C-alpha cells in the first residue's frame, strides 16, 4: 500500500512534458484577445514594461499587505546602480476580524499604518516632509490591471473576504484612505502583486531578472513577455511583465489524471472546490493537508499506526508545512520525526516514522517537480517568442517552500533543465521579499514618466495636427494655382509642367513599341508587346560608366544609341521601325510630346552641351551619326507620368501618378482650360507637378523643425526640394539620426553615454526604418540591427528608437497625403462633382516596402478629402511599360 501511495504521488517525465505543453497552450490562450476569457492561466498584464537600469534615485514608500500584517518601507535609492539602497521598515499586526470586515476599514487601517510609519521615520528636518512621496502598493490578490496605478480586484483569497472591494479600483481605495489621513504629499503610483515585487527585487543586482516564482502558501509566477503578444492591452512595443496567475491551471480538468484521492479530499474540504487545482498541489498552505489525508488513507489500509489512536488526524489543519519541513529535513535517523508526531498526539512505531517521512518527501518532491514543470513552460515560451536558439535568464525565487526545503532549488533546476534543455536559468534568492521590488517598480515608473515627458518635448514639433495638415493642403492648392497661371508660373515653387500627354490608355492600344528608361547610372531598353491578351515585355539593362556620365553630351547619347542597336540585334528588331517612348527622369521643360528642353542635370550626371537643348533632338542626332534610321521617337516623359500610364492600362480611372521613393513627385490630369502655360482649352493634359520643390519659397517654414533644417543644410542643394526632404526615403534616415543625437545628448538614450557612431552621416538607410517598424518585430531583432550599426542599445533604447522612426515616417505619409488631398479636391472641383472616384498609380520603394507608410497615407487622405473616393494601384514598371504606353496612346491618336 505504501508503495502504491508513493507511486501515485510521483509524476513520470513524459507526463510532465505533456503538462508543460498544456500550460504553454493555456498561456497563449490567456494572452489572446479572442480566447483569454476561456483560459485558466489568466496571464494578467501588469503594465510594468521595464526593469531597473541603476539610474533611479529618490525616496520611495512601500506598503505591503501580507497574510496578517501590513509592512511599511521607506527605500532611498542613490542612482548608483542601486547597489546599496537605504531601507527603513516597520511591521504592523492586523487587528482581529479586519480580514473579513468592511473594505473601507481595511484600507483605513493601511493608511493609518503609513501615517504612523512616516511620523516615526521622517523627522521634520529631513527634506522628505515637503517633497512628494511616491508609494508602491504590494497587493497579493488577483486583479485586472488597466494601468500601473489602476487595478480592479477580481477575487479575494488567502483568508481575506472584505466587503465592498471586489470589482473596485484598489489604488483609488488606498489613495482615498491616505487622503483622509491628510497625507496629501503621498501618491500611490504603482500597484503590483508579490510575485512582480520579487522579480523586481532580484533585478537590483545590476543584472535584469525577467522571471519570478513564488513558492509560498499560494503559488504564482510572472515573466517579461514580448508586449505585442499581450493582446489584451494596447501596448505593442517592448516587453511587459505578465502575471500568469497559474494557480488555476488544471481547473479545466487537464490535471485530473495526476490528481490523487488525497488531492480530491483537500479540494473538497477547501473554501473553493474545483478551483486553483494547481495551487492546491503545490502551495504550502495545502501540503500539510495532502499529507494528512494520505496518512488517514494509509491508516485505514492498516499500513500505518496500527492499533493506536489516530483521532487527531481527523482535525483539519493539524498538520502544517512546518511539521513537514521538520520531518523531511532531518536526514539523521528518525528521532526528530518521532518527536514531531508525538507532539501531535500520535504514537508512532519506528516503521511508522520511516513511512511518514517517505510520504512527506513524496508530497513536497512532487510540488517541487510541478513548480519546475511550470517554470519550464514559461522559459520555453520566452525562448520561442523571442526566436532564440538558447535563452539565458535570471529567475527570482521566493517563499517558504524555497527557503524551508533545501532540495527545492536542486529539483527546480534539474527538472526544468530536463523539460526545457534550450534554457539556462540562474535562480536568484529574493532578499527581503517584495518590498524592495515594489520600491523599484515605483522608481522605474517615475523614471519612465520623466523620460516620457522629455521624449514628447523632443518629438512634439514633428507631430502634426489635423489643422496643420489642412494648412499644408491649402498651401499646396495655392501653389498649384500659381504654377498653372501664365503670370505667376515663373515664381511658383510647384512648377506644374505640361507633359503634352492628353489621354490615358483606354485598352484599345495594340502593337509593338520600344521604351528607353534613363534615370540613373543604369539605363534600360525594352520592347513592349501590347495585344488583346495583355502586355508582355523583354528588356536589358546597360551600365553608363562615370566617364560617360561626366563627359560630353555627344558621347552620352552615342552610348545610348549603341545600347539600343545592341538590344535590337539581340531581339531581332533591326528591320522594323517601332514607335519609341523615352522615360527621362531629369527636370525638363516640355514644349511638345516629343520636344523637351533639359533644365538641369541631377543624380551625378554632368554631360556637357545638353542643358537647354531638346533631349529628343540630341537622341535623333546621335542616331544619324550612327546611321541608325529605324528610330521613331514619339514621346518623352518622366517616371511619374509613366507610373500613371502603366496603371491606367489596368484601371481606366487612374488619372494620378505618385512616386514616393528616393525622391517624390506627382502628376495628374488637369483641364486644359486651367493650364495657362499652353494654348487651347479643350480636353485635358497631364501635369507634372514637380512637387518636391513645394516650400522652396518659404511657405512651409512653420512645418520645418530644427532637425529638418540641419538635414537640409548638409545636402548638396540646401534650400531646394524642401517638401521632398520631409517625405522621401533619401532623407528620413538622416532626420532620425539627428533626433537620436539630440536624445542622446539629453540622456534619454544609451543612458547618456556618448555614441560616436551616431555622428556618422547616412548610417540609417531607409530600409532600416522599414525593418524597425515591422509590426511584431521582436526587440531582439531591432537590437541586432542596431548592433550591425555598432550601436549598443538596451531594450528600452530599442523601443524609443522605434518610436522615433514611427514619428518621422508618419509625418512623411501625412504630408504626402496633404499634397495628394489638394490634387484630388482640385480635380473634383474642376469636374463639378459632389463625389470624385479616382485611382492613383504609385511607385517608389518607400511606399512599396515600408510597413505603415501606405496605410498612414490612405487614412490621412480620407480625413482630408472626405468627398473623394481614392483607390491606390501599385505600378508594375512605370518607367518601362509606362513609356511604351505613352507611345502607344500617341500612336493611336495619330492614326
C-alpha angles and dihedrals in degrees: 000000000000091000091049091052092049091047092053088054095053119079117208119236096247089053089052089053090054091048091050089052092050091050092051090051091050091048090055089049091050091054096045119099093219100042107031094100089061096048121105092200095067099202095201117195113236098192089231103133103167142045121218119283098194098253094095115119140169140061119310129186121212130192118191123191107211134179096287102344142069115223120201123193137181111202123189117199122194102197089245096124088288089269096141113023115179113233136190122178145171132194122216122196115227117243119247116281097007092116090063098034132085119320092230091058091052094052092043089054092050090050091050089053089053091048094049092045092052092047089055101041104036113063118197093251094060111092091231094086092072104038122079113267115215114213129206116203120208106203110172098202135099110275137170104230122199096171136006088264100035123074134152117211109241098187142341121240139162092063096306119126107155114168126242097024107089109098093016129111104260094198090056091049092053094044091052091050091049091049089053087059087056092242091141093161093061115093123188099225104167141019124198140155125249093262093060089044089056092051092051093045089056090048090068098084095082093268124087118249111208104179133044130189122194113201101182138109085312125030131227146145135202132187143175107266128188101269096225089062092058092085093173090074134053093235111113107163129068124358136306131203110243121202103215098197085205093171088094093054108126096027086120091061101263091125096045095107093057094040104107125210086256090057089048091055093048091048093049092050094047125098091247110040114196093017131101091014094165093049090051090059095049111021115105088226088069106033093083089052092051089052091047092054091045090053091048091052094046091048089052088052088051092242092120142033093004113192096004132107112264099170089122090068089065090069113097113234098014091118110064136182088255089060091049094049092050090050097049101036094063108086095170108085128300104280090109092046089053091048093052094047093046091050086057089054100257126129104216127187119220090261090051090054092053093047095047088051090052092051092048091049091049093051095047092040090053090050091052091048092051090049088053090051092052091047091049089054091053094046095048090047091052092047093050097044092048088050092231130153091217132009124216110191143160117234121198114213129194141161142082095280090056095044096037102046114057095199093053094088093046092051092045091052100042099042094045088051090052092050098039106027091166091066128076111198123188111202116220118193111228111239114207098007119252099324098091089043091054089054088051093051089051093046093048090048091054093045090051093046091053090046091049091055090051093046091051089051092054094045098039095093090056094052108091124203126217088257091053090053093047088054091052089049091052092047091050090051090050092050091047090056090048091049092051095048117090091219099052102028094099094059100036117114091214103060098201094203117198112236099192088231101132103170137042117218116284097193097254093096114121136174145056121299138179123227132193123197119194115169108125143348091321123065126196133206118195140180113209123197113202111194137155088267092057138261129324127179144190121196145170131204120223127191122231108213117226090243090061094043089055099034129078126318091239092058091048096051093040088055090051092052090048089055092048092051091048090051095046091050091051092047093044093240101127094109096053131076106215127186108253131211117199121205105201110177099199128099110277137169106228119212096172139356090272099029123075132156117218108238098188141337119247136173095054098306117132103159108163127238096027108091109098091016129113105259094205090052091051089054093047091049091052089051090053091049088052091043091237104151100170096081119113109176106194103165143020119197142156126247094260092060089044089055092052092048097047090051090042090064090061097037120029090200090066105112101145130068122200131183122191109169131096085339133012136230141147139206132187143175109270127187110259090227088067096048101092093176095066130056119247132042105216121111127345140298132202110246119208100213100193085207094170087089093055107129096025086119091060098258092124097046091112089062095047113100129202088262093054091050092052091049092048093050092055096051125096090248108042114193092015129103090014096164091049090053090060095049118024129090094243093070109028094083090053092050088052091050092052091051092048090051091055091046092051090050089052089051092244093122135045086009087283094298111146112255111204093183090065089065090069112104117236097007090135109068118192091250086063089058090050093051098044092053097051106128114250093012104154115244088235088066092049089051089051091053090049091047089057087057088050091247112140100211129178120218090263090051089052092052091050093047090052089052091052091051091048092051093050096045093044091054090049092052092046093051091047088051091050090055092047091047089059089052098049093043090052091050091049092051092044089058096042093236129152089208126023122203112197141151127225118210108214136194136164136095096255092057095041102041107029109097097221107020098091093044093049091046094051094044093051092046090054090053094048099041106030093163093060123080102206125186124190125219122190112232120234105210101333096181096050106032090031093056091051090050092051087052090046094050091047090048091049091050093047092051 
